[in-house]
Tab-separated table of C-alpha atoms (C1' of nucleotides) in Angstrom:
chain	number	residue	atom	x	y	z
A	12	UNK	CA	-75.110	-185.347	-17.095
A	13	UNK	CA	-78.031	-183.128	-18.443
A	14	UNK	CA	-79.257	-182.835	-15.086
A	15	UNK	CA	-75.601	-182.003	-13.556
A	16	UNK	CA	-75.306	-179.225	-15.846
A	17	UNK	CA	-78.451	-177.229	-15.290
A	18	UNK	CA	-77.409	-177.342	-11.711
A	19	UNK	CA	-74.478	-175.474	-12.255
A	20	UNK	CA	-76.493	-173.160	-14.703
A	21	UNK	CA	-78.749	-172.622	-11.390
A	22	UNK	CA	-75.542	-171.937	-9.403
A	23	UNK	CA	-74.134	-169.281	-11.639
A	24	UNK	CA	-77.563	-167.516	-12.250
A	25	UNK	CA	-77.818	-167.862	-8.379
A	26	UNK	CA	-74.536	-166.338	-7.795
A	27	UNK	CA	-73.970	-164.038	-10.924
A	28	UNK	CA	-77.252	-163.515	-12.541
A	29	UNK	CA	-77.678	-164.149	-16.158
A	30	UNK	CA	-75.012	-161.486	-17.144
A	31	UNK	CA	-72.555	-163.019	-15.148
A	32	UNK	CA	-73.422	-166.785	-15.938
A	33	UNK	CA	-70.990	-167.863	-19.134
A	34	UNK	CA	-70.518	-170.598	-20.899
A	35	UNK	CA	-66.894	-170.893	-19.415
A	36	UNK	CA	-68.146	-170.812	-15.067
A	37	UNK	CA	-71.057	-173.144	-16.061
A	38	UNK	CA	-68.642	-176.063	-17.409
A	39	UNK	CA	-66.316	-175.107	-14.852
A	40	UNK	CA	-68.478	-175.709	-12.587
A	41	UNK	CA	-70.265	-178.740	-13.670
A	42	UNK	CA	-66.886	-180.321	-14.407
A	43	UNK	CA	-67.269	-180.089	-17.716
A	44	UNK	CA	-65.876	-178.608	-20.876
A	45	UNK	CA	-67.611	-175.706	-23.304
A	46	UNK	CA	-67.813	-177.954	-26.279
A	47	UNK	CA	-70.454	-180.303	-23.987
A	48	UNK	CA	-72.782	-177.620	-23.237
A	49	UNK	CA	-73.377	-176.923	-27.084
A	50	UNK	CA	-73.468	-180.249	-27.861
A	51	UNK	CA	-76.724	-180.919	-25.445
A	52	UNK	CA	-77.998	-177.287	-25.295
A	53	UNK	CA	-77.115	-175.582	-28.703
A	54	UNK	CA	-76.641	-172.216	-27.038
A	55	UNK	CA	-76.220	-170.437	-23.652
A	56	UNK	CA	-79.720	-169.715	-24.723
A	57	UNK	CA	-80.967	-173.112	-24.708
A	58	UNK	CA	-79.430	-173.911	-21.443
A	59	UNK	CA	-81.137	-170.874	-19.922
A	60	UNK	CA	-84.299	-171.665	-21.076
A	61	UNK	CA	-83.716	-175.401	-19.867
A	62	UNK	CA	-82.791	-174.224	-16.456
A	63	UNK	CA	-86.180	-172.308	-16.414
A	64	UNK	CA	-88.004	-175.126	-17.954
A	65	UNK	CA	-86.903	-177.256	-15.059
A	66	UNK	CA	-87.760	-174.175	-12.751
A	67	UNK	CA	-91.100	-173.995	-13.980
A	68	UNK	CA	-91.584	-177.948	-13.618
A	69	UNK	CA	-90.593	-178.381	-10.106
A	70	UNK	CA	-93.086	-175.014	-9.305
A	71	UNK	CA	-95.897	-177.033	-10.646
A	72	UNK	CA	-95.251	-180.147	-8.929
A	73	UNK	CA	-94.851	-178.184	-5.847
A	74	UNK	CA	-98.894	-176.979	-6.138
A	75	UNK	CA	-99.892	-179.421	-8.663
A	76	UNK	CA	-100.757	-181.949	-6.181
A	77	UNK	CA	-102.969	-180.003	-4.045
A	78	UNK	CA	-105.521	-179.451	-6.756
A	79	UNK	CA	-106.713	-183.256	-6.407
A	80	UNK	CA	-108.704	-181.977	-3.150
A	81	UNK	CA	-112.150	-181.851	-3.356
A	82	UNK	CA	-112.354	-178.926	-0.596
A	83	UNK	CA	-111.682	-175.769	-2.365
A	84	UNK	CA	-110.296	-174.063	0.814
A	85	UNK	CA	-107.592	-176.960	1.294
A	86	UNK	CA	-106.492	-176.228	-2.722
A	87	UNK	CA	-106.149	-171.996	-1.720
A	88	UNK	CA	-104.226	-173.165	1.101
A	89	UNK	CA	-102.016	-175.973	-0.694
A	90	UNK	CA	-101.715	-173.207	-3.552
A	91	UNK	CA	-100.235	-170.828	-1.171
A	92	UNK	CA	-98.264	-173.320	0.887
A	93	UNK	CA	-96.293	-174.398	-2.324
A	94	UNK	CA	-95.255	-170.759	-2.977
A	95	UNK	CA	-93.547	-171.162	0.949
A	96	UNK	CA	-92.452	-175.380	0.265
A	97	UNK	CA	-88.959	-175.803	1.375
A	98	UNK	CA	-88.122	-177.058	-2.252
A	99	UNK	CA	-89.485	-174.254	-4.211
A	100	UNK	CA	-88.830	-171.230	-1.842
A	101	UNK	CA	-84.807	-170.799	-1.142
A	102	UNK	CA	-82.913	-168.022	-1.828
A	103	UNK	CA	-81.221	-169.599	-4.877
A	104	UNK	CA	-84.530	-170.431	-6.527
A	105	UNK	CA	-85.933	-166.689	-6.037
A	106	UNK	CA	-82.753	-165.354	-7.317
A	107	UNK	CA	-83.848	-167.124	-10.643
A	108	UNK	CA	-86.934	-166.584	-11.202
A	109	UNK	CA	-86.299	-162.958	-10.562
A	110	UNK	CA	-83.140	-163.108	-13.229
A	111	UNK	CA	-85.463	-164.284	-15.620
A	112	UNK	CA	-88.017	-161.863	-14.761
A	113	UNK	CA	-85.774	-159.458	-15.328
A	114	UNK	CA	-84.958	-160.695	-18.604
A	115	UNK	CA	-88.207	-161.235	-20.186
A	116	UNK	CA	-88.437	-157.602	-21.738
A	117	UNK	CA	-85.756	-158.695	-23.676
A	118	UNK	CA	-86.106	-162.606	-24.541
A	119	UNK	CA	-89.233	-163.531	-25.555
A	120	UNK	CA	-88.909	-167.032	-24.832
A	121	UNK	CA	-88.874	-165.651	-20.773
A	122	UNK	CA	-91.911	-164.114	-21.182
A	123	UNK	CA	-93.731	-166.697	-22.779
A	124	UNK	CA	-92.976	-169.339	-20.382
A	125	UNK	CA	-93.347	-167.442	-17.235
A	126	UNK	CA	-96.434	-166.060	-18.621
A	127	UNK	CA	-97.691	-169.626	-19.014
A	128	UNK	CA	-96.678	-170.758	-15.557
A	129	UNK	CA	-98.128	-168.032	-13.965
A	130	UNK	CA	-101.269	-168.188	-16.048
A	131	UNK	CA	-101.585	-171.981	-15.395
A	132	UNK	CA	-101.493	-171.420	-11.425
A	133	UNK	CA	-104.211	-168.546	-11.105
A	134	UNK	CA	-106.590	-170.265	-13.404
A	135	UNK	CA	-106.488	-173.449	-10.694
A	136	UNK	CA	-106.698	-170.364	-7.714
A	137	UNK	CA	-109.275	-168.885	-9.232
A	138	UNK	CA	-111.368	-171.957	-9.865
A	139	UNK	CA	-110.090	-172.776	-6.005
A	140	UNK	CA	-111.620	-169.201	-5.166
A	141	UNK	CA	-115.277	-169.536	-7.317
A	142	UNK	CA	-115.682	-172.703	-5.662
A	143	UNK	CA	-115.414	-171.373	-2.285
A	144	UNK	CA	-118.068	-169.023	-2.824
A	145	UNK	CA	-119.929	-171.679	-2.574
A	146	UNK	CA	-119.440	-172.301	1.544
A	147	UNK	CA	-118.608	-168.807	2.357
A	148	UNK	CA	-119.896	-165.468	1.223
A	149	UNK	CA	-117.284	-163.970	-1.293
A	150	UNK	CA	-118.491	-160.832	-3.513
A	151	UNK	CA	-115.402	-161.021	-6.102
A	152	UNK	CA	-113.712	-164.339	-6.555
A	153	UNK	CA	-111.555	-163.311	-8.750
A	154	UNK	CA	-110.465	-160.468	-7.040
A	155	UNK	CA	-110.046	-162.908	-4.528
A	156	UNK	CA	-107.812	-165.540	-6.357
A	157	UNK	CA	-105.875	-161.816	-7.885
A	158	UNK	CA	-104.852	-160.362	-4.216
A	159	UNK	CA	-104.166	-164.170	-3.090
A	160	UNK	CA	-101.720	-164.407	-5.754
A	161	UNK	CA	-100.443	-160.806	-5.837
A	162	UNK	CA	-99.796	-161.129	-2.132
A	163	UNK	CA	-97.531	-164.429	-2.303
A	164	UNK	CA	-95.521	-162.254	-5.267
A	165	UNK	CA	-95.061	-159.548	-3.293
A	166	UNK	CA	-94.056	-161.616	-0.130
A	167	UNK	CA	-90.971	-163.172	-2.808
A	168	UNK	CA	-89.704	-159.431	-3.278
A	169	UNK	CA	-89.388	-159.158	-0.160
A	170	UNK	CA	-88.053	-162.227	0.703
A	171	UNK	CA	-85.412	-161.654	-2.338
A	172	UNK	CA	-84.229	-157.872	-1.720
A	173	UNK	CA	-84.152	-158.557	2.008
A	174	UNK	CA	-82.393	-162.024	2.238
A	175	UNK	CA	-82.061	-163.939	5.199
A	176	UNK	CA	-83.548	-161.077	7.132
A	177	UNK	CA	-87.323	-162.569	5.871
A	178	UNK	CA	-87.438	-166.037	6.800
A	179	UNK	CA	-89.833	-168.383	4.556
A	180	UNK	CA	-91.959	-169.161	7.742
A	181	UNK	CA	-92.502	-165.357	8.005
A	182	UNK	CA	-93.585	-165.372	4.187
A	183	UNK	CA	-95.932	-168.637	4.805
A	184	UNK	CA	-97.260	-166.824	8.061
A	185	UNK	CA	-98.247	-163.435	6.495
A	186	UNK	CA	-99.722	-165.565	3.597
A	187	UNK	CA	-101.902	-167.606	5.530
A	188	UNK	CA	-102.893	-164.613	7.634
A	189	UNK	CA	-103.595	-162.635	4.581
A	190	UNK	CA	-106.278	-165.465	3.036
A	191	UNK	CA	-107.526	-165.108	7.024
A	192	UNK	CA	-108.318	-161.827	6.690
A	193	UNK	CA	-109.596	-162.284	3.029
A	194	UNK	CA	-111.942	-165.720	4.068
A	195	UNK	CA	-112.805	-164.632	7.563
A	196	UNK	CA	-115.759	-167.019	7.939
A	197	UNK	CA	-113.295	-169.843	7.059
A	198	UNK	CA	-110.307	-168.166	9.103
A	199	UNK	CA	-110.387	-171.066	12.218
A	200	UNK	CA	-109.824	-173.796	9.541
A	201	UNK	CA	-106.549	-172.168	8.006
B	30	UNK	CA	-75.758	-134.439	-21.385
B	31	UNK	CA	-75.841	-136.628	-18.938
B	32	UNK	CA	-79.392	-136.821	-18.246
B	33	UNK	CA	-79.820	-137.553	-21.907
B	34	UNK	CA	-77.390	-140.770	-21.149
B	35	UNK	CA	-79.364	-141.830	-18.532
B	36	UNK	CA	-82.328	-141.577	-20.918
B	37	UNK	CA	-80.332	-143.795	-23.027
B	38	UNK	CA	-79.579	-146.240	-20.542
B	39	UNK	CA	-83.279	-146.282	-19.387
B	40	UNK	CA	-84.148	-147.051	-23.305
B	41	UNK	CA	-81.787	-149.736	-23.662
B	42	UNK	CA	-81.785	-151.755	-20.758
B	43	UNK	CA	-86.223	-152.104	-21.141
B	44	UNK	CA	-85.421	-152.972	-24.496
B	45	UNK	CA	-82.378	-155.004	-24.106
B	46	UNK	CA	-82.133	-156.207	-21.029
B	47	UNK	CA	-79.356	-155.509	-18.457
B	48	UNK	CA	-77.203	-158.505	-20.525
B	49	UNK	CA	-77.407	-156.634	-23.546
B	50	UNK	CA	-76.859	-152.899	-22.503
B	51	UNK	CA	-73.352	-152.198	-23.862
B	52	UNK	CA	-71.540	-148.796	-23.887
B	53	UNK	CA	-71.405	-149.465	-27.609
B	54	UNK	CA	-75.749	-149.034	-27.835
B	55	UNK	CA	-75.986	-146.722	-24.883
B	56	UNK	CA	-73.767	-144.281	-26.650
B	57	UNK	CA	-75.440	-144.708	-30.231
B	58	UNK	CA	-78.553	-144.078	-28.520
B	59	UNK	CA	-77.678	-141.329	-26.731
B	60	UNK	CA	-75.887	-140.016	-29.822
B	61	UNK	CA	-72.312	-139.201	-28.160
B	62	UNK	CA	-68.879	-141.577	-28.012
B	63	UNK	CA	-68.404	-144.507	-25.704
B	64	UNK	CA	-65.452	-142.316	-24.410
B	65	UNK	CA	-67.900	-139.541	-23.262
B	66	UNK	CA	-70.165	-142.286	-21.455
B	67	UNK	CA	-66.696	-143.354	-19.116
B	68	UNK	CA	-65.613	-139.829	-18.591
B	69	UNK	CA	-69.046	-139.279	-16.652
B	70	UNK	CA	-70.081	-142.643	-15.270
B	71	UNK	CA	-66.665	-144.148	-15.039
B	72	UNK	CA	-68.025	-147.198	-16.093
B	73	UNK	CA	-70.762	-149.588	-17.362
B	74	UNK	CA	-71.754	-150.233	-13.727
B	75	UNK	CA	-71.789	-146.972	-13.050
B	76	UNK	CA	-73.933	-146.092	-15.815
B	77	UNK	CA	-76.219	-148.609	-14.504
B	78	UNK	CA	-76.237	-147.122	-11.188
B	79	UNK	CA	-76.837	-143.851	-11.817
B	80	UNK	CA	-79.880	-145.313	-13.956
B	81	UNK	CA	-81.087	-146.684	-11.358
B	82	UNK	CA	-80.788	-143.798	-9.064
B	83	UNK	CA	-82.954	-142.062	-10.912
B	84	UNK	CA	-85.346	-143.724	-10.959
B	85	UNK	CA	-85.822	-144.617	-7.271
B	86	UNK	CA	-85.577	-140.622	-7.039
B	87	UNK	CA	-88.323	-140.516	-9.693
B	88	UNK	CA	-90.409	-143.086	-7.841
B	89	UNK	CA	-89.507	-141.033	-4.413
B	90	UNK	CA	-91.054	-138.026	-5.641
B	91	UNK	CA	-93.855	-139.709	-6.751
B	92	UNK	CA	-95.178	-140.632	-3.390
B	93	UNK	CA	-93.375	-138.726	-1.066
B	94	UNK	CA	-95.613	-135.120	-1.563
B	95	UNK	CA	-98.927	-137.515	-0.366
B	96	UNK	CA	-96.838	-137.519	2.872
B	97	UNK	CA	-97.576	-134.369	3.723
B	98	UNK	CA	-101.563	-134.876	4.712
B	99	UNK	CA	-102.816	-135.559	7.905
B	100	UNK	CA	-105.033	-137.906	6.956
B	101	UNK	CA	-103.373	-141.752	7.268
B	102	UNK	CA	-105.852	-142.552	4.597
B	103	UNK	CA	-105.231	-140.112	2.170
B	104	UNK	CA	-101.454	-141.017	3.104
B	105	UNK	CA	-102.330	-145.005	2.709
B	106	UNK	CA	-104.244	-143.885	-1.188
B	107	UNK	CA	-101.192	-141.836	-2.393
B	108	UNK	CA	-98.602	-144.158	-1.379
B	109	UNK	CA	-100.883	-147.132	-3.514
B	110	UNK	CA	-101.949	-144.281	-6.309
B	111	UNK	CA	-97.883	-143.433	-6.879
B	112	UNK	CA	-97.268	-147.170	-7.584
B	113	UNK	CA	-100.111	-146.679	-10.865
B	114	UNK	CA	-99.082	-143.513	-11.475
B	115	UNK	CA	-99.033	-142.818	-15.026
B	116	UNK	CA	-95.316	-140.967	-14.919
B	117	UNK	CA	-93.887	-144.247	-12.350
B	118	UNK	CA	-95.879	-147.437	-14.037
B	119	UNK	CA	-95.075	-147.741	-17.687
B	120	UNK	CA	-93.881	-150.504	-19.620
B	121	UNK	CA	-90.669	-149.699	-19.555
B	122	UNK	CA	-89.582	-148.568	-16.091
B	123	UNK	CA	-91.539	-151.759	-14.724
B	124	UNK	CA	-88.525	-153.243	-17.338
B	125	UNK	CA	-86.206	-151.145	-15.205
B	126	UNK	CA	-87.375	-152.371	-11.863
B	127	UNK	CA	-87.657	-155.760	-12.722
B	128	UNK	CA	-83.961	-155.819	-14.479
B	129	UNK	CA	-82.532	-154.387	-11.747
B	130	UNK	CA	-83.994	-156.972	-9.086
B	131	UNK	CA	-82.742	-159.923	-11.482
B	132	UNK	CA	-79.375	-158.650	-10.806
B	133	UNK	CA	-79.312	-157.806	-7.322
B	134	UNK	CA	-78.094	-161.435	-5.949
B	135	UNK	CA	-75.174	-160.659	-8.213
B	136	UNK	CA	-74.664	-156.992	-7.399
B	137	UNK	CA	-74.368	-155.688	-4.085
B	138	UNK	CA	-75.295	-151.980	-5.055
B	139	UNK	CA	-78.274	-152.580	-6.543
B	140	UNK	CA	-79.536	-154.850	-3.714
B	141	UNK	CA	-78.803	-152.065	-1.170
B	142	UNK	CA	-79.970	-149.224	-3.657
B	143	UNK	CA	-83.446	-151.506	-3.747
B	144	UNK	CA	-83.670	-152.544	-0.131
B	145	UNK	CA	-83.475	-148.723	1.261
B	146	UNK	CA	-85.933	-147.632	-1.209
B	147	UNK	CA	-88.468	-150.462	-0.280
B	148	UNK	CA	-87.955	-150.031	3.575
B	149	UNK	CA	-88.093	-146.089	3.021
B	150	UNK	CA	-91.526	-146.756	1.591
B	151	UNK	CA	-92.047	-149.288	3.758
B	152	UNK	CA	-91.976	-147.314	6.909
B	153	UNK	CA	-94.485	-144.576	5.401
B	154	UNK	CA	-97.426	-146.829	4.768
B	155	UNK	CA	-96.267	-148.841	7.703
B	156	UNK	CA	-96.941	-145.059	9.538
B	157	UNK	CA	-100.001	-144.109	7.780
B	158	UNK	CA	-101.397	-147.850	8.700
B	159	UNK	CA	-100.593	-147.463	12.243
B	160	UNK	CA	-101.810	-143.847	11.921
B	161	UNK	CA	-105.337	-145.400	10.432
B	162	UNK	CA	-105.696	-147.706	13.376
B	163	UNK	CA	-106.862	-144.546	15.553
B	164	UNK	CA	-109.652	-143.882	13.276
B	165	UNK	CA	-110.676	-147.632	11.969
B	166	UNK	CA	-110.671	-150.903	14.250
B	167	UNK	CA	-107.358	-152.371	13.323
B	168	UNK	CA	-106.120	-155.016	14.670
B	169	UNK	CA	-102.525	-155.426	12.544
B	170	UNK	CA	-101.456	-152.104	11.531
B	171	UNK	CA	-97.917	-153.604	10.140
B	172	UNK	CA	-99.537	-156.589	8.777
B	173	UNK	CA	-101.744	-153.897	6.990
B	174	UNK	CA	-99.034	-152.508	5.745
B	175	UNK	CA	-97.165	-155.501	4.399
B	176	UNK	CA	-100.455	-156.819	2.519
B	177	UNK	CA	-100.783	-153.466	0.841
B	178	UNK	CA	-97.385	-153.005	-0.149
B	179	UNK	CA	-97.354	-156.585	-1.598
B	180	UNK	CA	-100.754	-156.450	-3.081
B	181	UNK	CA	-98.678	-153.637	-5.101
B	182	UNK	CA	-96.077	-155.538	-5.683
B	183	UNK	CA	-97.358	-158.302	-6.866
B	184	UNK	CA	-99.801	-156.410	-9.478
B	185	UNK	CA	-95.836	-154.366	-10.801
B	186	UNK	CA	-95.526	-158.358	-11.302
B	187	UNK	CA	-97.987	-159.192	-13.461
B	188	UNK	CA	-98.031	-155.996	-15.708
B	189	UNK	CA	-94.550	-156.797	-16.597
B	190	UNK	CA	-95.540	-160.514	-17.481
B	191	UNK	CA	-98.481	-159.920	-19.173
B	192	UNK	CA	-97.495	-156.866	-21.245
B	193	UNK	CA	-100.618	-154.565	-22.505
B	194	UNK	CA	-102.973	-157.313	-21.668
B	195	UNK	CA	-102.788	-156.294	-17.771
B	196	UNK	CA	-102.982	-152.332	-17.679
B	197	UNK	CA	-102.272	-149.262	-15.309
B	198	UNK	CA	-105.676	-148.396	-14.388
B	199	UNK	CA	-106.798	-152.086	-13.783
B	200	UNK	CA	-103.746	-152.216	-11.357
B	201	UNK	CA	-104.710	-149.227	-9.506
B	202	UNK	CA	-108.577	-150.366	-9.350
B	203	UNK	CA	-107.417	-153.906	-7.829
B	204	UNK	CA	-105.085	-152.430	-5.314
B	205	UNK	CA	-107.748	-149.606	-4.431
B	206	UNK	CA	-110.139	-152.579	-3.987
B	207	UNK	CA	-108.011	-154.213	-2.343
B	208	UNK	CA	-107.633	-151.316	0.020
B	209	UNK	CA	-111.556	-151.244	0.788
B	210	UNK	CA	-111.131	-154.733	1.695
B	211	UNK	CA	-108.626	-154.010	4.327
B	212	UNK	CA	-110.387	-151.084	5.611
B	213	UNK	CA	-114.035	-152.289	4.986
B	214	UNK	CA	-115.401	-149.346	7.507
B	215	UNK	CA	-113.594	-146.241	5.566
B	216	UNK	CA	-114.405	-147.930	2.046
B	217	UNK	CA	-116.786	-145.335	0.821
B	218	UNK	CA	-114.071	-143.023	1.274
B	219	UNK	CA	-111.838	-144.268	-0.994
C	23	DA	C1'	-54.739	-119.138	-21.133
C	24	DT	C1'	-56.753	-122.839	-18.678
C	25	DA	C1'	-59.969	-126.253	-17.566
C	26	DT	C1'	-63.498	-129.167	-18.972
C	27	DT	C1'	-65.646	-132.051	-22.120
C	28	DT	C1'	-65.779	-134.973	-26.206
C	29	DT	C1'	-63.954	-137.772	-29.675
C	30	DG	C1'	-62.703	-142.074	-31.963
C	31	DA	C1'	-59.188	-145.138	-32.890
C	32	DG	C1'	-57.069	-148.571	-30.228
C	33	DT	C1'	-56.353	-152.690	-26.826
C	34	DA	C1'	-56.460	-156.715	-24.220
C	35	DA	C1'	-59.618	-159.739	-22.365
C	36	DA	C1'	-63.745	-162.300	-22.464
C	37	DC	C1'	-67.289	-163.958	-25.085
C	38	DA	C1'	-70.291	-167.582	-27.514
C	39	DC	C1'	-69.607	-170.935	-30.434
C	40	DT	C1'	-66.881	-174.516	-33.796
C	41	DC	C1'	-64.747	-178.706	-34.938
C	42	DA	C1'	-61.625	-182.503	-35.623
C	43	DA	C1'	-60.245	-185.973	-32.925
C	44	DA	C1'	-60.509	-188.932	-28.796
C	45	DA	C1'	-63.161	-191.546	-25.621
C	46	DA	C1'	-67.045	-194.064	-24.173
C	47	DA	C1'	-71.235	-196.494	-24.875
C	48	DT	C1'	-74.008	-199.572	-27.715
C	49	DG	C1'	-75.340	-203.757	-29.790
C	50	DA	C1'	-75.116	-207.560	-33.171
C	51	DG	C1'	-72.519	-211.880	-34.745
C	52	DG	C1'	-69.506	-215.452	-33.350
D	5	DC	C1'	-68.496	-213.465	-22.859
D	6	DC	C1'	-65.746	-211.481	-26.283
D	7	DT	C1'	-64.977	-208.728	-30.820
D	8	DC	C1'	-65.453	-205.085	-33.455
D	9	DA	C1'	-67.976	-201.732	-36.177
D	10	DT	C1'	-71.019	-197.954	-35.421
D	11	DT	C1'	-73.000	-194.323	-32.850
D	12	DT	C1'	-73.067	-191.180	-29.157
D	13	DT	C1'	-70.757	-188.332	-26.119
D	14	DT	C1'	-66.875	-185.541	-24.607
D	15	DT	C1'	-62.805	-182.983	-25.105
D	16	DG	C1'	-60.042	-178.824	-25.558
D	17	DA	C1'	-57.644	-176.037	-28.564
D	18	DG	C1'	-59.071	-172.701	-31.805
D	19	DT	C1'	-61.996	-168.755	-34.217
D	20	DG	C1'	-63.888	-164.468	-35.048
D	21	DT	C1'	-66.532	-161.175	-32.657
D	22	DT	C1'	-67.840	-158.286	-29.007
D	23	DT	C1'	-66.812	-156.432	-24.733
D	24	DA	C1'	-65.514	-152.749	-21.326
D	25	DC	C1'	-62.297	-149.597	-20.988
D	26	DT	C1'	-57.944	-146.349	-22.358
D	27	DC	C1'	-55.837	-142.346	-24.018
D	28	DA	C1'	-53.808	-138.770	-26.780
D	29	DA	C1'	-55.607	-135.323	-29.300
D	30	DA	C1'	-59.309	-132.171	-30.611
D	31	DA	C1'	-63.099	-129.309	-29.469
D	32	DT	C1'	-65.562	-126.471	-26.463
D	33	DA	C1'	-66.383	-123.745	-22.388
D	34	DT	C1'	-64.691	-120.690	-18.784
DNA sequence: ATATTTTGAGTAAACACTCAAAAAATGAGG
DNA sequence: CCTCATTTTTTGAGTGTTTACTCAAAATAT
């Protein structure tokens, strides 16, 4: 039940961004009434946050897994392949994280968690990116680990202002060429 | 008057978020009646819209005079300087931006208000990268091009996210690094 | 005198949230 | 396996507030 009703919060966040989501379209559309998303979430708040919790959760378990390599190179590449996974990278999904993005000038509870996420991630590229310094020549690691990550962001605007017109495989490919050109002695193995 | 509204709206929706900007706290802002804020912006979505006008305008003229040089580099340096410059990249127009790309799966306008300001921009660097290719051996102008502009991107990202912690001028010196990396043999001139 | 701008009280609709009552699930004793 | 008391979950009508927007009248500019 829990889980049926954050999937209509996705939906309406999807469809109407956060503005547009109300208590009212989200039981609608889970096939619910009001008084049941109160009773489990306390607020339109609470299921918000929820809905990003869950967001968050299936982001990590997307790269998560990756980090159990022992070759730094493969944990760049599974770090940057997760941000392209078929689960994590649809158009829905990007149209929420960039909802709450745009929300977390405003709620605080936002900010925090993205902030989090995102901190959690380029602490395990980073250590991915110091630890390839040891089998290639890299000046700045974590200038490295930085332009990985602020290239994969960048590739999601695009990908969200220009819908279908980007595909994901064009996202993964100018990725994967961009840690290429950034790891050129390691380039053949990507 | 109706710049000052706009000023208003710019004020409330970093503060508030585009959720809750209302024509009751734009006009109290902006000192005037809610009536006033219809009779010239017809309506809360237009109010938005002409926000947001102004500050792709803003952004416009922030990069567009770099144009003018012959130079692709210089060209490549102003179009990554305007994204850090102090009058585009504060707190709360990154706010702006970001609010106004959490609603574009929702709203149409904004989405095509965003898109032909990104490929507008787009096309200059993706000029000035081509134009660089004469003078440097490149082998993927565009590709250039699309790492730069999402290097830039993704650093707007995480200045929003991480508040004061991340600031202008360490933005700028990443992306300028990030630049030398690209362009290893005109480095020293940047 | 006329046109433009501004006001502020007013309105209907939409909003998040409440709550008493109904329904469903749970589990212990027979 | 049933019974029934208790708890948990769900309903949906209801509440007060806030919302975007209207409009006649007043103020200001031309």
């Amino acid at each position: 039940m829990q889980a049926r009703i954050i999937d209509a919060v996705v939906e309406m966040v999807a469809e109407k961004s956060i503005s547009g989501t109300t208590l009212a379209n989200v039981a609608s559309a889970a096939g619910v009434s009001q008084g049941v998303l109160v009773f489990h979430f306390k607020s339109k708040e609470g299921l918000l946050t929820q809905a990003m919790v869950r967001l968050l959760e299936e982001y990590r378990q997307a790269w998560q897994p990756a980090m159990a390599s022992a070759d730094p190179l493969e944990r760049i590449v599974g770090l940057v392949r997760a941000d392209f996974d078929p689960a994590i990278c649809t158009r829905k999904k990007l149209a929420l994280w960039f909802a709450f993005w745009g929300e977390t000038a405003a709620k605080p509870i936002y900010n925090r968690l993205a902030s989090e996420s995102e901190e959690e991630r380029f602490q395990a590229m980073k250590h991915a990116c110091e630890d390839v310094a040891g089998i290639a020549r890299i000046s700045d690691p974590v200038g490295l680990a930085q332009s990985i990550d602020a290239h994969t962001d960048g590739l999601w605007l695009q990908m969200h202002l220009q819908g279908s017109d980007f595909t994901r495989e064009m996202g993964l490919n100018s990725a994967l060429s961009h840690v290429r050109l950034l790891l050129p002695e390691l380039a053949r193995r990507i």
